[in-house]
Amino acid sequence: MRGAKSAKWVAIAAVVALGATACGGGGTEEANANKEVDPNGIVSYANGEPQNPLQPANTMEAYGSVTIEAIFSGLVDYNDKGEITMTNAESVTPDKDNKVWTVKLKKGWKFHNGEEVTAKSFVDAWNWAANVENKQVNSSWFSDIEGYADVHPEKGKPKKDKMSGLKVVDDQTFTITLADGIPYFHYKLAYPVFSPLPSGFFKDPEGYGEKPVGNGPYKLKSWEHKKSIQLVRNDDYKGPDKAKNGGIDLKAYTSDTAAYNDLVSNNVDSMPIVPNSELANYKEDLGDRAIEQDYSAINTINPAFYTKQWKDIDVKVLQGLSMAIDRDTINKTVFFGTRESATSWVAKGVLGYEADTCGEFCKYNPKKAKALIKEGGGVPGNKISIQYNADQPHKDWVVAVCNSIKQATGVECEGDAKTDFQADLKVRDAKQVKSMYRSGWVLDYPFNGNFLRDLFGTGVAGNKADFSDKKFDDLVKKADAAATVEESAKLYTQAEKQLANTFPGIPLWYNRTISGHSENVKNMKFGQDGDPIFTEVEVYKK
Amino acid sequence: MGRYVARRLLQMIPVFIGTTLLIFLMVNVLPGDPVAALWGDKPPDPAQMAIIRKDLGLDLPLWQQYLNYLGGLLQGDFGTTIAGNRPVLDQMTDAFPVSIRLGLMAFTFELVLGLFFGVLAGVKRGKVIDTGVTVFTLMVISIPVFVLGLVSQQVFGTQLGWVSPNVKDSMDMAQLVLPAIVLGSLSLAYVARLTRTSIAENARADYMRTAVAKGLPQRRIVSMHLLRNSLIPVVTYLGTDIGALMAGAVVTEGIFNVQGVGQLLFEALARREGSIIVGIVTVFVLIYLLANLLVDLLYAVLDPRIRYA
């Protein structure tokens, strides 16, 4: 009896799946060809409740970032080649040591409340955000600026409330003096943390965090907590990326499968990323509504160099392990081809990206892998483990990588699951990883140094495996002292090539943004930071 | 009666303190740091972490943190969230009305239909309708709630379009109907089965024969004599279930995008937000305690032989 009944339910589920496929399949583009565009149409987007108040320097997670980026415009922005474009700034020019940067603003820019955007709006905002007492999670972004330690001391109260490195010259001009010259500092300026704030903000940061007033392409209309954030087009916007739609409805979803269902049935116009459970069928469900784009993020597995196993390891062993991983096949079977096998340590879409810096060591070659590991004296204990967090879908690929290594080299390999990301981080921070751990990095700013210096430099916060290589550090120092950003990027590529001789991380895949859009909109695209580009989206007339 | 209720209410105080302490300690044992969690997978800023800890009193010894928390609780202050620095009470007053609505709707659904099916099957035991109810409830019990949720979302939401697949406004009762049915269906099956068994058993009791022999109408026999006497096990089950419906809706709320307590609790756990977790669990404990008290009082109503002094 039970068998018969469950068979019926399976049948219903199968019908449901077939039906979903049928209505998702193609033909939308032709149907839309003669639909008219409504310049005031609203784009809806599956978002979630921002974690923090909507203050630019206090927003790190995706839900808040999406909102902040729509409401605020920074000095500069970047395109998909990793080149800097001017937004609120007329020009950003360094002196010859890249130490003093002069920023000239465009005239006529206004905040949503009508207040003019001046040099003071930027300088005050940055000083406020850098101040340790204002508890902004992104304040370390200002640490390059001279006088940061005065407002953000390691211990105790700040000595001053202004950084000595920021000087207002006139209404449209200010200078930024850095503690040390950095040729690519303007790349960092693209991050929303460097947004300007209106003068009212400093009297009531909480109120403005609830009802942010920015200078960006959209204005806040309302924020109903855990329900939706409504944004409308800023008609006075002076920037190059004026919105082609009437506004955005950022709907709060609790799960990505719920959002995905709404996307398939055209109840929401787009979503951040298709859930893993739907990767196998999203192309059939969405047809030509599917979106697949480069996303500057990379996955690696890193050896913990503080362990006995890897402390004095011959690099050949690590190179061999890397060659034992069949990245292409795992991509096909586990990720349904939605990622791209990595050939370097820097993700695509950033300045200075160069393919194949990893060379043959990132190509699958089981014979050579075995030989290299033998030459290097073998893996101590002949066994490795890969630590991952089980609350996100990592298990499948970790198992696949392990099997690949086992088959190619005979080295025992197993996943080391931690219940969730918090637990995983704790083990990493306490330096108790047993062998290797999975890691990933999404760009902060589109420059290759971000993937190198901030992850593998000796003693930097992102280097959790205690990796240290003097040659690499010297190359980084040289790159940071370069005269121009292009030169610096080139020198960083040299530093990246040095990683092939030390292998602090085994590159696995570059991520891609896998999403989709509804039949009601066109030109839905995502930037290389994985965030949607709303201003270009056009909404069809209903 | 009054003294009994007073005694039961007084007993709640140690239970309340015990559970809050236990949960408070358990949250602190969980690996992970809620302050560091603000930075996600980026390296946190130690100076900033120290200030945030100090402001929220997280740098104090654990016993002092607990006493501070209890002290606040007595004044109706559930504390402040670490992420976003918002009062926990605000988050709870947003989420609880949603979950209470959903829970009560599911409860009504299971109560009405469960009793109906149970009585029907119990009275007509051995007939086709009895077999039908047994098979139906067996089926519902054997399907996990997330399967039922996802399938009904697909069928009634995406395919037939009777309801919107996801809840857009969590306070709108009409949109909560489908989630409530899914949430209440498992309990409905249990209620129906419990009622059926109990009724089938009591139908052979002596007082039933007497009632029939007196020539009472069938309707009165079933509702006043049979059902009332058969309800005690059902009421026991329903009492614990009302708490479970509000507390255990994490899966259903997730599937249908309902912004209720289950979601809040889930997010709080992922971020190790101790104050939210303890706050919610405290309210749950109170709900369970009160529901249990209510059940015990109902026994006396249903069975006059039971007296509380």
Tab-separated table of N, CA and C in Angstrom, chain B residues 86-140:
chain	number	residue	atom	x	y	z
B	86	ARG	N	20.305	46.608	16.710
B	86	ARG	CA	18.882	46.908	16.880
B	86	ARG	C	18.368	46.191	18.120
B	87	PRO	N	17.326	46.707	18.750
B	87	PRO	CA	16.761	46.010	19.900
B	87	PRO	C	16.196	44.652	19.473
B	88	VAL	N	16.512	43.623	20.263
B	88	VAL	CA	16.011	42.282	19.948
B	88	VAL	C	14.484	42.269	19.996
B	89	LEU	N	13.945	43.058	20.923
B	89	LEU	CA	12.494	43.086	21.079
B	89	LEU	C	11.810	43.497	19.774
B	90	ASP	N	12.395	44.476	19.062
B	90	ASP	CA	11.829	44.916	17.778
B	90	ASP	C	11.748	43.766	16.790
B	91	GLN	N	12.855	42.996	16.719
B	91	GLN	CA	12.886	41.883	15.776
B	91	GLN	C	11.844	40.838	16.164
B	92	MET	N	11.693	40.636	17.481
B	92	MET	CA	10.740	39.626	17.918
B	92	MET	C	9.307	40.078	17.707
B	93	THR	N	9.053	41.351	17.923
B	93	THR	CA	7.671	41.805	17.719
B	93	THR	C	7.334	41.852	16.228
B	94	ASP	N	8.355	41.877	15.375
B	94	ASP	CA	8.087	41.742	13.942
B	94	ASP	C	7.744	40.307	13.582
B	95	ALA	N	8.476	39.374	14.187
B	95	ALA	CA	8.382	37.977	13.746
B	95	ALA	C	7.259	37.212	14.445
B	96	PHE	N	7.048	37.487	15.735
B	96	PHE	CA	6.084	36.662	16.470
B	96	PHE	C	4.647	36.755	15.947
B	97	PRO	N	4.146	37.955	15.641
B	97	PRO	CA	2.776	37.995	15.116
B	97	PRO	C	2.610	37.119	13.879
B	98	VAL	N	3.633	37.081	13.025
B	98	VAL	CA	3.559	36.252	11.829
B	98	VAL	C	3.459	34.781	12.204
B	99	SER	N	4.370	34.346	13.077
B	99	SER	CA	4.391	32.928	13.438
B	99	SER	C	3.162	32.531	14.235
B	100	ILE	N	2.658	33.448	15.060
B	100	ILE	CA	1.459	33.120	15.837
B	100	ILE	C	0.270	32.952	14.902
B	101	ARG	N	0.161	33.844	13.925
B	101	ARG	CA	-0.901	33.694	12.924
B	101	ARG	C	-0.802	32.361	12.210
B	102	LEU	N	0.408	32.112	11.697
B	102	LEU	CA	0.623	30.877	10.958
B	102	LEU	C	0.316	29.674	11.845
B	103	GLY	N	0.814	29.715	13.080
B	103	GLY	CA	0.608	28.608	14.010
B	103	GLY	C	-0.870	28.402	14.312
B	104	LEU	N	-1.567	29.496	14.581
B	104	LEU	CA	-2.986	29.367	14.926
B	104	LEU	C	-3.805	28.878	13.743
B	105	MET	N	-3.452	29.345	12.545
B	105	MET	CA	-4.178	28.879	11.358
B	105	MET	C	-3.963	27.387	11.162
B	106	ALA	N	-2.701	26.968	11.297
B	106	ALA	CA	-2.399	25.542	11.162
B	106	ALA	C	-3.128	24.754	12.246
B	107	PHE	N	-3.170	25.326	13.446
B	107	PHE	CA	-3.804	24.671	14.575
B	107	PHE	C	-5.303	24.494	14.336
B	108	THR	N	-5.950	25.559	13.879
B	108	THR	CA	-7.378	25.487	13.576
B	108	THR	C	-7.646	24.413	12.523
B	109	PHE	N	-6.804	24.443	11.495
B	109	PHE	CA	-6.933	23.483	10.395
B	109	PHE	C	-6.843	22.046	10.915
B	110	GLU	N	-5.816	21.773	11.714
B	110	GLU	CA	-5.635	20.395	12.195
B	110	GLU	C	-6.735	20.012	13.170
B	111	LEU	N	-7.162	20.982	13.981
B	111	LEU	CA	-8.183	20.698	14.990
B	111	LEU	C	-9.501	20.342	14.322
B	112	VAL	N	-9.954	21.217	13.426
B	112	VAL	CA	-11.268	21.023	12.806
B	112	VAL	C	-11.279	19.770	11.938
B	113	LEU	N	-10.350	19.718	10.977
B	113	LEU	CA	-10.360	18.587	10.055
B	113	LEU	C	-9.928	17.289	10.741
B	114	GLY	N	-8.953	17.396	11.635
B	114	GLY	CA	-8.464	16.204	12.325
B	114	GLY	C	-9.568	15.558	13.134
B	115	LEU	N	-10.277	16.375	13.918
B	115	LEU	CA	-11.375	15.834	14.725
B	115	LEU	C	-12.470	15.263	13.833
B	116	PHE	N	-12.768	15.993	12.765
B	116	PHE	CA	-13.820	15.561	11.846
B	116	PHE	C	-13.508	14.181	11.274
B	117	PHE	N	-12.305	14.055	10.706
B	117	PHE	CA	-11.917	12.769	10.123
B	117	PHE	C	-11.855	11.678	11.180
B	118	GLY	N	-11.317	12.043	12.342
B	118	GLY	CA	-11.163	11.064	13.412
B	118	GLY	C	-12.510	10.519	13.853
B	119	VAL	N	-13.462	11.426	14.085
B	119	VAL	CA	-14.793	11.015	14.529
B	119	VAL	C	-15.474	10.167	13.451
B	120	LEU	N	-15.329	10.646	12.230
B	120	LEU	CA	-15.942	9.937	11.102
B	120	LEU	C	-15.443	8.500	11.040
B	121	ALA	N	-14.104	8.369	11.103
B	121	ALA	CA	-13.507	7.039	10.987
B	121	ALA	C	-13.859	6.191	12.203
B	122	GLY	N	-13.880	6.837	13.385
B	122	GLY	CA	-14.142	6.083	14.611
B	122	GLY	C	-15.564	5.565	14.649
B	123	VAL	N	-16.489	6.378	14.212
B	123	VAL	CA	-17.895	5.978	14.245
B	123	VAL	C	-18.175	4.917	13.179
B	124	LYS	N	-17.586	5.123	12.020
B	124	LYS	CA	-17.815	4.175	10.916
B	124	LYS	C	-16.652	3.196	10.821
B	125	ARG	N	-16.152	2.738	11.969
B	125	ARG	CA	-14.945	1.903	11.915
B	125	ARG	C	-15.219	0.614	11.146
B	126	GLY	N	-14.140	0.239	10.370
B	126	GLY	CA	-14.276	-0.967	9.572
B	126	GLY	C	-14.895	-0.724	8.210
B	127	LYS	N	-15.521	0.461	8.042
B	127	LYS	CA	-16.145	0.760	6.752
B	127	LYS	C	-15.103	1.359	5.793
B	128	VAL	N	-15.529	1.617	4.578
B	128	VAL	CA	-14.613	2.165	3.562
B	128	VAL	C	-14.027	3.491	4.023
B	129	ILE	N	-14.879	4.318	4.622
B	129	ILE	CA	-14.425	5.647	5.000
B	129	ILE	C	-13.319	5.563	6.055
B	130	ASP	N	-13.403	4.579	6.914
B	130	ASP	CA	-12.365	4.358	7.929
B	130	ASP	C	-11.049	3.996	7.253
B	131	THR	N	-11.084	3.065	6.325
B	131	THR	CA	-9.889	2.678	5.589
B	131	THR	C	-9.310	3.886	4.854
B	132	GLY	N	-10.241	4.646	4.262
B	132	GLY	CA	-9.808	5.842	3.521
B	132	GLY	C	-9.025	6.787	4.415
B	133	VAL	N	-9.571	7.080	5.595
B	133	VAL	CA	-8.895	8.003	6.513
B	133	VAL	C	-7.553	7.423	6.950
B	134	THR	N	-7.525	6.120	7.233
B	134	THR	CA	-6.277	5.494	7.673
B	134	THR	C	-5.194	5.625	6.602
B	135	VAL	N	-5.585	5.319	5.385
B	135	VAL	CA	-4.611	5.398	4.286
B	135	VAL	C	-4.145	6.843	4.086
B	136	PHE	N	-5.084	7.752	4.107
B	136	PHE	CA	-4.750	9.165	3.892
B	136	PHE	C	-3.778	9.664	4.971
B	137	THR	N	-4.094	9.350	6.229
B	137	THR	CA	-3.225	9.842	7.298
B	137	THR	C	-1.857	9.171	7.240
B	138	LEU	N	-1.839	7.905	6.890
B	138	LEU	CA	-0.569	7.199	6.769
B	138	LEU	C	0.298	7.895	5.719
B	139	MET	N	-0.343	8.269	4.637
B	139	MET	CA	0.380	8.922	3.560
B	139	MET	C	0.964	10.245	4.034
B	140	VAL	N	0.141	11.056	4.701
B	140	VAL	CA	0.604	12.360	5.160
B	140	VAL	C	1.752	12.205	6.159
